[in-house]
mmCIF file of C-alpha atoms in Angstrom:
data_model
loop_
_atom_site.group_PDB
_atom_site.id
_atom_site.type_symbol
_atom_site.label_atom_id
_atom_site.label_comp_id
_atom_site.label_asym_id
_atom_site.label_seq_id
_atom_site.Cartn_x
_atom_site.Cartn_y
_atom_site.Cartn_z
ATOM 1 C CA MET A 9 -33.134 28.198 22.115
ATOM 2 C CA HIS A 10 -30.981 25.207 23.013
ATOM 3 C CA PRO A 11 -27.409 26.345 23.836
ATOM 4 C CA LYS A 12 -25.953 23.871 21.350
ATOM 5 C CA PHE A 13 -27.831 25.450 18.464
ATOM 6 C CA GLY A 14 -27.967 29.139 19.229
ATOM 7 C CA GLY A 15 -27.032 31.910 21.586
ATOM 8 C CA GLY A 16 -23.515 32.320 20.223
ATOM 9 C CA ALA A 17 -22.715 28.591 20.085
ATOM 10 C CA ALA A 18 -20.615 27.232 17.242
ATOM 11 C CA THR A 19 -22.656 26.565 14.132
ATOM 12 C CA VAL A 20 -22.275 23.821 11.556
ATOM 13 C CA ARG A 21 -20.306 25.091 8.587
ATOM 14 C CA ALA A 22 -22.085 24.746 5.271
ATOM 15 C CA PRO A 23 -19.959 23.028 2.621
ATOM 16 C CA LYS A 24 -18.256 25.388 0.222
ATOM 17 C CA VAL A 25 -19.379 25.269 -3.402
ATOM 18 C CA SER A 26 -16.007 23.805 -4.383
ATOM 19 C CA GLU A 27 -16.493 20.992 -1.844
ATOM 20 C CA GLN A 28 -19.965 20.275 -3.193
ATOM 21 C CA ILE A 29 -18.586 20.023 -6.731
ATOM 22 C CA ALA A 30 -15.776 17.761 -5.525
ATOM 23 C CA ASP A 31 -18.310 15.556 -3.672
ATOM 24 C CA SER A 32 -20.436 15.184 -6.796
ATOM 25 C CA LEU A 33 -17.488 14.355 -9.053
ATOM 26 C CA ARG A 34 -16.013 12.003 -6.439
ATOM 27 C CA SER A 35 -19.249 10.032 -6.255
ATOM 28 C CA ARG A 36 -19.386 9.687 -10.033
ATOM 29 C CA ILE A 37 -15.758 8.561 -10.202
ATOM 30 C CA VAL A 38 -15.983 5.891 -7.481
ATOM 31 C CA ARG A 39 -19.263 4.573 -8.924
ATOM 32 C CA GLY A 40 -17.545 4.193 -12.278
ATOM 33 C CA ASP A 41 -19.804 6.692 -14.045
ATOM 34 C CA ILE A 42 -16.641 8.456 -15.200
ATOM 35 C CA PRO A 43 -14.105 5.751 -16.168
ATOM 36 C CA ALA A 44 -10.425 5.938 -15.271
ATOM 37 C CA GLY A 45 -8.445 7.618 -18.032
ATOM 38 C CA GLU A 46 -11.351 9.746 -19.248
ATOM 39 C CA MET A 47 -10.931 13.507 -19.420
ATOM 40 C CA LEU A 48 -13.467 15.696 -17.636
ATOM 41 C CA PRO A 49 -15.247 18.253 -19.866
ATOM 42 C CA PRO A 50 -13.308 21.418 -20.729
ATOM 43 C CA GLU A 51 -13.032 23.912 -17.903
ATOM 44 C CA LYS A 52 -15.020 26.566 -19.792
ATOM 45 C CA GLN A 53 -17.894 24.154 -20.336
ATOM 46 C CA MET A 54 -17.933 23.034 -16.680
ATOM 47 C CA VAL A 55 -17.910 26.651 -15.477
ATOM 48 C CA GLU A 56 -20.948 27.387 -17.644
ATOM 49 C CA ASP A 57 -22.776 24.153 -16.821
ATOM 50 C CA LEU A 58 -22.241 24.476 -13.068
ATOM 51 C CA GLY A 59 -22.642 28.244 -12.879
ATOM 52 C CA VAL A 60 -19.477 28.748 -10.832
ATOM 53 C CA SER A 61 -16.277 30.736 -11.193
ATOM 54 C CA ARG A 62 -13.022 29.318 -12.492
ATOM 55 C CA PRO A 63 -11.295 29.654 -9.073
ATOM 56 C CA THR A 64 -14.122 27.672 -7.433
ATOM 57 C CA LEU A 65 -13.902 24.911 -10.031
ATOM 58 C CA ARG A 66 -10.129 24.778 -9.758
ATOM 59 C CA GLU A 67 -10.374 24.479 -5.983
ATOM 60 C CA ALA A 68 -12.638 21.437 -6.491
ATOM 61 C CA PHE A 69 -10.029 19.983 -8.837
ATOM 62 C CA ARG A 70 -7.313 20.523 -6.218
ATOM 63 C CA ILE A 71 -9.378 18.582 -3.675
ATOM 64 C CA LEU A 72 -9.792 15.643 -6.037
ATOM 65 C CA GLU A 73 -6.151 15.803 -7.108
ATOM 66 C CA SER A 74 -5.020 15.649 -3.462
ATOM 67 C CA GLU A 75 -7.122 12.489 -3.088
ATOM 68 C CA GLY A 76 -5.514 10.923 -6.148
ATOM 69 C CA LEU A 77 -8.779 10.794 -8.099
ATOM 70 C CA ILE A 78 -7.713 13.085 -10.941
ATOM 71 C CA THR A 79 -4.506 14.233 -12.572
ATOM 72 C CA VAL A 80 -4.490 17.738 -14.002
ATOM 73 C CA LEU A 81 -2.565 17.711 -17.278
ATOM 74 C CA THR A 82 -1.034 20.854 -18.710
ATOM 75 C CA GLY A 83 -0.813 21.987 -22.321
ATOM 76 C CA ALA A 84 -3.235 22.698 -25.119
ATOM 77 C CA ARG A 85 -4.954 19.337 -24.669
ATOM 78 C CA GLY A 86 -4.602 19.332 -20.917
ATOM 79 C CA GLY A 87 -7.207 19.277 -18.187
ATOM 80 C CA PRO A 88 -8.359 16.930 -15.433
ATOM 81 C CA ARG A 89 -8.047 13.228 -16.234
ATOM 82 C CA VAL A 90 -9.778 10.678 -14.006
ATOM 83 C CA ARG A 91 -7.658 8.029 -12.336
ATOM 84 C CA LEU A 92 -8.409 5.116 -10.036
ATOM 85 C CA PRO A 93 -8.012 5.651 -6.295
ATOM 86 C CA ASP A 94 -4.383 5.119 -5.315
ATOM 87 C CA LEU A 95 -3.755 2.902 -2.291
ATOM 88 C CA GLY A 96 -0.407 4.648 -1.898
ATOM 89 C CA VAL A 97 -2.207 7.884 -0.984
ATOM 90 C CA ALA A 98 -4.173 6.107 1.745
ATOM 91 C CA ALA A 99 -1.034 4.331 2.951
ATOM 92 C CA ARG A 100 0.784 7.646 3.318
ATOM 93 C CA HIS A 101 -2.056 9.007 5.447
ATOM 94 C CA ILE A 102 -2.002 5.836 7.572
ATOM 95 C CA GLY A 103 1.759 6.118 7.943
ATOM 96 C CA LEU A 104 1.525 9.764 8.928
ATOM 97 C CA TYR A 105 -1.107 8.942 11.540
ATOM 98 C CA LEU A 106 0.979 6.068 12.931
ATOM 99 C CA GLN A 107 4.056 8.276 13.131
ATOM 100 C CA THR A 108 2.170 10.996 15.035
ATOM 101 C CA GLN A 109 0.964 8.314 17.445
ATOM 102 C CA GLY A 110 4.531 7.222 18.142
ATOM 103 C CA THR A 111 4.009 3.775 16.616
ATOM 104 C CA THR A 112 7.105 1.601 16.880
ATOM 105 C CA LEU A 113 8.642 -0.656 14.280
ATOM 106 C CA ALA A 114 7.902 -3.664 16.494
ATOM 107 C CA ASP A 115 4.228 -2.672 16.646
ATOM 108 C CA LEU A 116 3.991 -2.384 12.863
ATOM 109 C CA LEU A 117 5.766 -5.676 12.196
ATOM 110 C CA GLU A 118 3.583 -7.451 14.735
ATOM 111 C CA ALA A 119 0.489 -6.220 12.897
ATOM 112 C CA ARG A 120 1.938 -7.314 9.563
ATOM 113 C CA ALA A 121 2.587 -10.804 10.916
ATOM 114 C CA GLU A 122 -1.021 -11.168 12.057
ATOM 115 C CA PHE A 123 -2.565 -9.716 8.896
ATOM 116 C CA GLY A 124 -0.224 -11.794 6.773
ATOM 117 C CA ALA A 125 -1.071 -15.015 8.587
ATOM 118 C CA VAL A 126 -4.807 -14.491 8.068
ATOM 119 C CA CYS A 127 -4.236 -13.649 4.398
ATOM 120 C CA VAL A 128 -2.319 -16.892 3.966
ATOM 121 C CA ARG A 129 -5.072 -18.947 5.594
ATOM 122 C CA PHE A 130 -7.534 -17.554 3.065
ATOM 123 C CA LEU A 131 -4.953 -17.999 0.320
ATOM 124 C CA ALA A 132 -4.703 -21.714 1.028
ATOM 125 C CA GLU A 133 -8.481 -22.007 0.973
ATOM 126 C CA ARG A 134 -9.214 -19.828 -2.053
ATOM 127 C CA CYS A 135 -6.165 -19.401 -4.269
ATOM 128 C CA THR A 136 -6.824 -20.046 -7.944
ATOM 129 C CA GLU A 137 -4.512 -21.984 -10.236
ATOM 130 C CA GLU A 138 -3.534 -18.685 -11.815
ATOM 131 C CA GLY A 139 -2.577 -17.275 -8.425
ATOM 132 C CA LEU A 140 -0.619 -20.386 -7.508
ATOM 133 C CA ALA A 141 1.291 -20.189 -10.788
ATOM 134 C CA ALA A 142 2.131 -16.504 -10.189
ATOM 135 C CA LEU A 143 3.441 -17.292 -6.700
ATOM 136 C CA GLY A 144 5.547 -20.146 -8.038
ATOM 137 C CA ASP A 145 6.997 -18.002 -10.844
ATOM 138 C CA CYS A 146 7.935 -15.285 -8.370
ATOM 139 C CA VAL A 147 9.787 -17.699 -6.089
ATOM 140 C CA ARG A 148 11.618 -19.276 -9.026
ATOM 141 C CA ALA A 149 12.781 -15.825 -10.149
ATOM 142 C CA GLN A 150 14.139 -15.199 -6.659
ATOM 143 C CA ARG A 151 15.948 -18.547 -6.669
ATOM 144 C CA GLU A 152 17.521 -17.743 -10.035
ATOM 145 C CA ILE A 153 18.879 -14.434 -8.744
ATOM 146 C CA TRP A 154 20.396 -16.130 -5.693
ATOM 147 C CA GLU A 155 21.950 -18.985 -7.668
ATOM 148 C CA ALA A 156 23.427 -16.538 -10.186
ATOM 149 C CA GLY A 157 25.076 -14.711 -7.284
ATOM 150 C CA VAL A 158 23.996 -11.603 -5.402
ATOM 151 C CA GLU A 159 27.160 -9.622 -6.002
ATOM 152 C CA SER A 160 25.968 -6.024 -6.142
ATOM 153 C CA GLY A 161 23.426 -3.628 -4.755
ATOM 154 C CA ALA A 162 21.527 -3.920 -8.030
ATOM 155 C CA ASP A 163 21.231 -7.707 -7.640
ATOM 156 C CA PHE A 164 20.039 -7.268 -4.083
ATOM 157 C CA ALA A 165 17.515 -4.607 -5.110
ATOM 158 C CA ARG A 166 16.069 -6.985 -7.743
ATOM 159 C CA TRP A 167 15.676 -9.689 -5.126
ATOM 160 C CA VAL A 168 14.071 -7.295 -2.615
ATOM 161 C CA ALA A 169 11.627 -6.129 -5.308
ATOM 162 C CA LEU A 170 10.605 -9.742 -5.895
ATOM 163 C CA THR A 171 10.009 -10.293 -2.187
ATOM 164 C CA GLY A 172 7.663 -7.307 -2.247
ATOM 165 C CA GLU A 173 5.944 -8.788 -5.289
ATOM 166 C CA PHE A 174 5.528 -12.121 -3.491
ATOM 167 C CA HIS A 175 3.857 -10.460 -0.494
ATOM 168 C CA ASN A 176 1.558 -8.515 -2.830
ATOM 169 C CA LEU A 177 0.634 -11.719 -4.652
ATOM 170 C CA VAL A 178 -0.278 -13.343 -1.342
ATOM 171 C CA ALA A 179 -2.598 -10.424 -0.601
ATOM 172 C CA LEU A 180 -3.964 -10.246 -4.148
ATOM 173 C CA HIS A 181 -4.944 -13.918 -4.316
ATOM 174 C CA CYS A 182 -6.232 -14.399 -0.753
ATOM 175 C CA GLY A 183 -9.770 -13.765 -1.985
ATOM 176 C CA ASN A 184 -10.651 -10.989 0.466
ATOM 177 C CA LYS A 185 -10.431 -7.400 -0.803
ATOM 178 C CA THR A 186 -10.442 -5.838 2.664
ATOM 179 C CA LEU A 187 -7.548 -7.974 3.864
ATOM 180 C CA GLU A 188 -5.731 -7.368 0.586
ATOM 181 C CA THR A 189 -6.033 -3.617 1.044
ATOM 182 C CA GLN A 190 -4.936 -3.708 4.681
ATOM 183 C CA ALA A 191 -1.957 -5.937 3.939
ATOM 184 C CA LYS A 192 -0.796 -3.826 1.006
ATOM 185 C CA ALA A 193 -1.188 -0.596 2.977
ATOM 186 C CA LEU A 194 0.947 -1.990 5.814
ATOM 187 C CA SER A 195 3.519 -3.144 3.285
ATOM 188 C CA GLU A 196 3.679 0.346 1.759
ATOM 189 C CA VAL A 197 4.092 1.943 5.188
ATOM 190 C CA LEU A 198 6.934 -0.438 6.005
ATOM 191 C CA GLY A 199 8.607 0.233 2.672
ATOM 192 C CA ALA A 200 8.353 3.989 3.090
ATOM 193 C CA SER A 201 9.689 3.791 6.625
ATOM 194 C CA ARG A 202 12.623 1.693 5.475
ATOM 195 C CA ALA A 203 13.402 4.183 2.700
ATOM 196 C CA VAL A 204 13.613 6.989 5.273
ATOM 197 C CA SER A 205 15.889 4.828 7.426
ATOM 198 C CA LEU A 206 18.207 4.234 4.472
ATOM 199 C CA ARG A 207 18.439 7.956 3.784
ATOM 200 C CA ARG A 208 19.092 8.812 7.408
ATOM 201 C CA LYS A 209 21.732 6.294 8.437
ATOM 202 C CA GLY A 210 22.441 3.966 5.570
ATOM 203 C CA ASP A 211 21.148 0.705 7.102
ATOM 204 C CA PRO A 212 24.641 -0.871 6.818
ATOM 205 C CA GLY A 213 23.509 -4.486 6.794
ATOM 206 C CA ALA A 214 21.003 -4.026 3.985
ATOM 207 C CA PHE A 215 23.267 -5.482 1.309
ATOM 208 C CA THR A 216 26.364 -6.800 3.076
ATOM 209 C CA ASP A 217 24.382 -9.405 5.012
ATOM 210 C CA THR A 218 22.679 -11.706 2.536
ATOM 211 C CA SER A 219 22.959 -14.874 4.625
ATOM 212 C CA TYR A 220 19.214 -14.938 5.265
ATOM 213 C CA ILE A 221 18.226 -14.993 1.575
ATOM 214 C CA PRO A 222 18.359 -18.812 1.012
ATOM 215 C CA GLY A 223 16.224 -19.425 4.114
ATOM 216 C CA THR A 224 13.719 -16.805 2.999
ATOM 217 C CA ILE A 225 13.398 -18.415 -0.419
ATOM 218 C CA ASP A 226 12.989 -21.838 1.235
ATOM 219 C CA ASP A 227 10.147 -20.382 3.329
ATOM 220 C CA TYR A 228 8.457 -19.000 0.227
ATOM 221 C CA GLU A 229 8.727 -22.347 -1.552
ATOM 222 C CA GLU A 230 7.275 -24.117 1.483
ATOM 223 C CA LEU A 231 4.361 -21.681 1.551
ATOM 224 C CA VAL A 232 3.604 -22.356 -2.113
ATOM 225 C CA ARG A 233 3.666 -26.103 -1.369
ATOM 226 C CA LEU A 234 1.262 -25.700 1.579
ATOM 227 C CA VAL A 235 -1.093 -23.520 -0.452
ATOM 228 C CA ALA A 236 -1.074 -26.016 -3.312
ATOM 229 C CA ALA A 237 -1.949 -28.738 -0.764
ATOM 230 C CA ARG A 238 -4.806 -26.541 0.587
ATOM 231 C CA ASP A 239 -3.292 -26.884 4.078
ATOM 232 C CA ALA A 240 -4.744 -23.715 5.643
ATOM 233 C CA ASP A 241 -3.622 -24.501 9.204
ATOM 234 C CA GLY A 242 -0.113 -25.388 8.115
ATOM 235 C CA ALA A 243 0.185 -22.361 5.842
ATOM 236 C CA GLU A 244 -0.988 -19.937 8.540
ATOM 237 C CA LYS A 245 1.378 -21.372 11.153
ATOM 238 C CA HIS A 246 4.302 -21.420 8.727
ATOM 239 C CA TRP A 247 3.775 -17.857 7.501
ATOM 240 C CA ARG A 248 3.345 -16.379 10.963
ATOM 241 C CA ALA A 249 6.636 -17.978 11.991
ATOM 242 C CA HIS A 250 8.322 -16.706 8.823
ATOM 243 C CA LEU A 251 7.115 -13.128 9.327
ATOM 244 C CA ARG A 252 8.271 -13.149 12.931
ATOM 245 C CA SER A 253 11.688 -14.387 11.834
ATOM 246 C CA ALA A 254 11.758 -11.705 9.137
ATOM 247 C CA SER A 255 11.110 -9.123 11.874
ATOM 248 C CA GLU A 256 14.223 -10.288 13.688
ATOM 249 C CA ILE A 257 16.243 -9.661 10.512
ATOM 250 C CA VAL A 258 14.883 -6.121 10.354
ATOM 251 C CA PHE A 259 15.823 -5.601 14.008
ATOM 252 C CA ARG A 260 19.479 -6.310 13.211
ATOM 253 C CA ASN A 261 19.701 -2.844 11.706
ATOM 254 C CA ARG A 262 17.005 -0.936 13.577
ATOM 255 C CA GLU A 263 15.824 -0.859 17.168
ATOM 256 C CA PRO A 264 12.444 -2.571 17.732
ATOM 257 C CA ASP A 265 11.235 0.347 19.849
ATOM 258 C CA SER A 266 12.219 2.973 17.278
ATOM 259 C CA VAL A 267 9.296 5.073 16.057
ATOM 260 C CA ILE A 268 8.492 4.535 12.394
ATOM 261 C CA ARG A 269 9.262 7.540 10.230
ATOM 262 C CA LEU A 270 7.730 8.315 6.876
ATOM 263 C CA TYR A 271 8.409 12.029 7.189
ATOM 264 C CA GLU A 272 11.457 13.688 8.712
#
């Protein structure tokens, strides 16, 4: 017998029954056979239909819940409810992996600049009128906040939220789902890392220094103009320069070679 397949060698582990059930349900969920928001059959019925024990079924539910594919509701009318896959779950796993690899803030921001620039090239080529209108509305809302006066942390938080929305709109309307997913995942990792930084040391310049806000809004308005003009080369060059400048603002409060932290 070949040493890889016998004679005391490690054997391939057969999937547990709970894993097989989770695999089957997962496939049905991602194919859309079980729509988001729909409740799975009652536990008693599933136990009888599948011929398994309650603990085995519940273990399958825990697997799917950890993947963000179901939410287990409590109460008389509770049970597992199907939900769409959550990009935030994937982003947390990506962030955890990057942290264990010692990934630096500079590394992450460099990747965002390159992903973002490609997204913007596609945006200029493919953006719909609806997408262009959404981008314009977002920038106008930012301008209104600035002109009304950013005088508190709440004002600043509203403006920051709109910048996140603008970046998500760029990804959403670039016309490429893979790039959209990658860009949004990187954005979530950056946001989570920044939240940890705020908790750890306060990030003192986060609100007190707002001098960069007008220039940022100007850059957003220029991007919308370039996209409306279908100037893909100009939009890509402009956005890459903007994202690199934005990185320098981040570096005012954090060291470029600091390792990103999503978990302390």
